[in-house]
């Protein structure tokens, strides 16, 4: 495992890879242990950082990275559904529950989003409450709002 720390327009992010794929992108608020990572950069983490910076600059709408998030089969189904949300669009937690074929699992979808280990790249920030209201985000609602505004512009 490699853990590298980067400064981005939304604050510090820790990117973790297993040598072949991204396994984590975390905010230092949620994953403070990652801030102690190795200072050298390279490989998959560097590619992820470059693509994230292109995203923040508004020049990248889709990520092209190998991803291997660790989670339960249910969580992985939710995260796969999140990857299908188009750039600049939002959906509700109930929309995701329907997309995975389990319409009663709205709360479980919310928990899976909360446990998403690959922030931004697996776009849980695009999931909002049924009324359209911003609810819950590992990086905080302010960052969720900034990411959605970035994608709308």
Tab-separated table of C-alpha atoms in Angstrom:
chain	number	residue	atom	x	y	z
A	1	UNK	CA	0.000	0.000	0.000
A	2	UNK	CA	1.159	3.496	-0.831
A	3	UNK	CA	-0.318	6.567	0.842
A	4	UNK	CA	0.479	9.978	-0.565
A	5	UNK	CA	-0.747	13.365	0.599
A	6	UNK	CA	-1.624	16.174	-1.759
A	7	UNK	CA	-2.816	19.734	-1.435
A	8	UNK	CA	-5.805	20.491	-3.650
A	9	UNK	CA	-8.199	23.426	-4.121
A	10	UNK	CA	-10.532	21.844	-1.547
A	11	UNK	CA	-7.844	21.047	1.029
A	12	UNK	CA	-5.602	18.102	1.741
A	13	UNK	CA	-6.407	14.748	0.203
A	14	UNK	CA	-4.717	11.446	0.932
A	15	UNK	CA	-4.591	9.062	-2.017
A	16	UNK	CA	-3.906	5.377	-1.422
A	17	UNK	CA	-3.007	2.761	-3.995
A	18	UNK	CA	-2.091	-0.909	-3.900
A	19	UNK	CA	0.540	-0.536	-6.610
A	20	UNK	CA	-1.980	-1.260	-9.368
A	21	UNK	CA	-5.190	0.604	-8.504
A	22	UNK	CA	-6.571	3.421	-6.369
A	23	UNK	CA	-8.003	2.036	-3.139
A	24	UNK	CA	-8.675	5.312	-1.352
A	25	UNK	CA	-9.083	9.057	-1.681
A	26	UNK	CA	-9.825	10.598	1.677
A	27	UNK	CA	-10.218	13.952	3.336
A	28	UNK	CA	-7.863	14.600	6.212
A	29	UNK	CA	-10.958	15.239	8.403
A	30	UNK	CA	-12.258	11.705	7.917
A	31	UNK	CA	-8.959	9.848	7.585
A	32	UNK	CA	-6.449	11.739	9.768
A	33	UNK	CA	-4.115	8.719	9.929
A	34	UNK	CA	-3.496	9.100	6.203
A	35	UNK	CA	-1.862	12.484	6.726
A	36	UNK	CA	1.181	10.608	8.055
A	37	UNK	CA	1.755	8.923	4.699
A	38	UNK	CA	4.931	8.664	2.691
A	39	UNK	CA	6.230	11.955	1.220
A	40	UNK	CA	7.349	10.437	-2.109
A	41	UNK	CA	4.925	10.408	-4.988
A	42	UNK	CA	4.530	8.267	-8.060
A	43	UNK	CA	2.621	5.612	-9.927
A	44	UNK	CA	-1.119	5.243	-9.583
A	45	UNK	CA	-1.396	7.863	-6.825
A	46	UNK	CA	0.311	10.450	-8.999
A	47	UNK	CA	-1.989	9.658	-11.920
A	48	UNK	CA	-5.011	9.996	-9.610
A	49	UNK	CA	-3.716	13.330	-8.303
A	50	UNK	CA	-3.144	14.622	-11.856
A	51	UNK	CA	-6.668	13.637	-12.866
A	52	UNK	CA	-8.141	15.195	-9.710
A	53	UNK	CA	-6.320	18.463	-10.450
A	54	UNK	CA	-7.710	18.395	-14.013
A	55	UNK	CA	-11.153	17.842	-12.492
A	56	UNK	CA	-10.700	20.831	-10.155
A	57	UNK	CA	-9.542	22.926	-13.133
A	58	UNK	CA	-12.751	21.985	-14.973
A	59	UNK	CA	-10.966	20.153	-17.793
A	60	UNK	CA	-11.806	16.579	-16.728
A	61	UNK	CA	-15.333	15.225	-16.461
A	62	UNK	CA	-14.536	11.511	-16.200
A	63	UNK	CA	-11.752	9.692	-14.407
A	64	UNK	CA	-9.739	6.992	-16.120
A	65	UNK	CA	-8.216	5.080	-13.235
A	66	UNK	CA	-8.211	1.505	-11.979
A	67	UNK	CA	-10.271	1.434	-8.773
A	68	UNK	CA	-10.419	-1.253	-6.098
A	69	UNK	CA	-12.545	-0.021	-3.197
A	70	UNK	CA	-12.785	-2.352	-0.217
A	71	UNK	CA	-16.324	-2.942	0.968
A	72	UNK	CA	-19.237	-5.311	1.229
A	73	UNK	CA	-20.973	-6.594	-1.908
A	74	UNK	CA	-23.858	-4.195	-1.186
A	75	UNK	CA	-21.520	-1.209	-0.803
A	76	UNK	CA	-19.762	-2.107	-4.056
A	77	UNK	CA	-23.110	-2.207	-5.891
A	78	UNK	CA	-23.878	1.274	-4.556
A	79	UNK	CA	-20.433	2.600	-5.514
A	80	UNK	CA	-20.792	1.103	-9.006
A	81	UNK	CA	-24.123	2.933	-9.330
A	82	UNK	CA	-22.465	6.181	-8.211
A	83	UNK	CA	-19.938	5.846	-11.023
A	84	UNK	CA	-22.845	6.007	-13.503
A	85	UNK	CA	-24.074	9.425	-12.318
A	86	UNK	CA	-23.178	11.880	-15.083
A	87	UNK	CA	-20.897	14.826	-14.387
A	88	UNK	CA	-22.935	17.855	-13.331
A	89	UNK	CA	-26.021	15.844	-12.385
A	90	UNK	CA	-27.413	14.875	-9.004
A	91	UNK	CA	-29.605	11.979	-7.949
A	92	UNK	CA	-31.302	11.070	-4.703
A	93	UNK	CA	-30.470	8.235	-2.351
A	94	UNK	CA	-33.774	6.624	-3.361
A	95	UNK	CA	-32.727	6.870	-7.034
A	96	UNK	CA	-29.594	4.877	-6.198
A	97	UNK	CA	-31.621	2.349	-4.189
A	98	UNK	CA	-33.854	1.854	-7.251
A	99	UNK	CA	-30.833	1.623	-9.560
A	100	UNK	CA	-29.390	-1.261	-7.542
A	101	UNK	CA	-32.737	-3.045	-7.444
A	102	UNK	CA	-33.431	-2.500	-3.758
A	103	UNK	CA	-35.880	0.430	-3.438
A	104	UNK	CA	-36.301	0.007	0.316
A	105	UNK	CA	-32.558	0.331	0.997
A	106	UNK	CA	-32.451	4.147	1.005
A	107	UNK	CA	-30.801	4.389	4.442
A	108	UNK	CA	-28.342	1.626	3.612
A	109	UNK	CA	-27.452	3.515	0.421
A	110	UNK	CA	-26.768	6.573	2.582
A	111	UNK	CA	-24.476	4.531	4.810
A	112	UNK	CA	-22.663	3.087	1.774
A	113	UNK	CA	-22.125	6.626	0.470
A	114	UNK	CA	-20.795	7.636	3.876
A	115	UNK	CA	-18.316	4.744	3.755
A	116	UNK	CA	-17.197	5.419	0.173
A	117	UNK	CA	-13.409	5.014	0.378
A	118	UNK	CA	-12.683	6.795	-2.920
A	119	UNK	CA	-14.089	10.303	-2.547
A	120	UNK	CA	-14.718	12.502	-5.606
A	121	UNK	CA	-13.649	9.832	-8.120
A	122	UNK	CA	-16.554	7.672	-6.935
A	123	UNK	CA	-18.925	10.661	-6.889
A	124	UNK	CA	-21.019	10.324	-3.753
A	125	UNK	CA	-21.096	14.150	-3.705
A	126	UNK	CA	-23.646	13.876	-6.540
A	127	UNK	CA	-26.166	12.185	-4.233
A	128	UNK	CA	-28.620	14.511	-2.509
A	129	UNK	CA	-31.763	14.200	-0.444
A	130	UNK	CA	-35.046	13.450	-2.210
A	131	UNK	CA	-36.021	17.135	-1.966
A	132	UNK	CA	-32.737	18.151	-3.599
A	133	UNK	CA	-31.276	19.324	-0.309
A	134	UNK	CA	-27.601	18.646	0.386
A	135	UNK	CA	-27.213	16.059	3.104
A	136	UNK	CA	-24.163	14.305	4.490
A	137	UNK	CA	-20.674	14.266	3.012
A	138	UNK	CA	-17.406	12.974	4.444
A	139	UNK	CA	-15.606	16.177	3.460
A	140	UNK	CA	-18.392	18.349	4.873
A	141	UNK	CA	-21.355	19.994	3.189
A	142	UNK	CA	-19.288	23.048	2.201
A	143	UNK	CA	-16.983	20.884	0.088
A	144	UNK	CA	-19.950	18.960	-1.350
A	145	UNK	CA	-21.471	22.286	-2.401
A	146	UNK	CA	-18.172	23.424	-3.961
A	147	UNK	CA	-17.853	20.199	-5.963
A	148	UNK	CA	-21.421	20.464	-7.256
A	149	UNK	CA	-20.909	24.135	-8.171
A	150	UNK	CA	-17.672	23.237	-9.975
A	151	UNK	CA	-19.565	20.673	-12.038
A	152	UNK	CA	-22.429	23.055	-12.831
A	153	UNK	CA	-20.113	25.750	-14.209
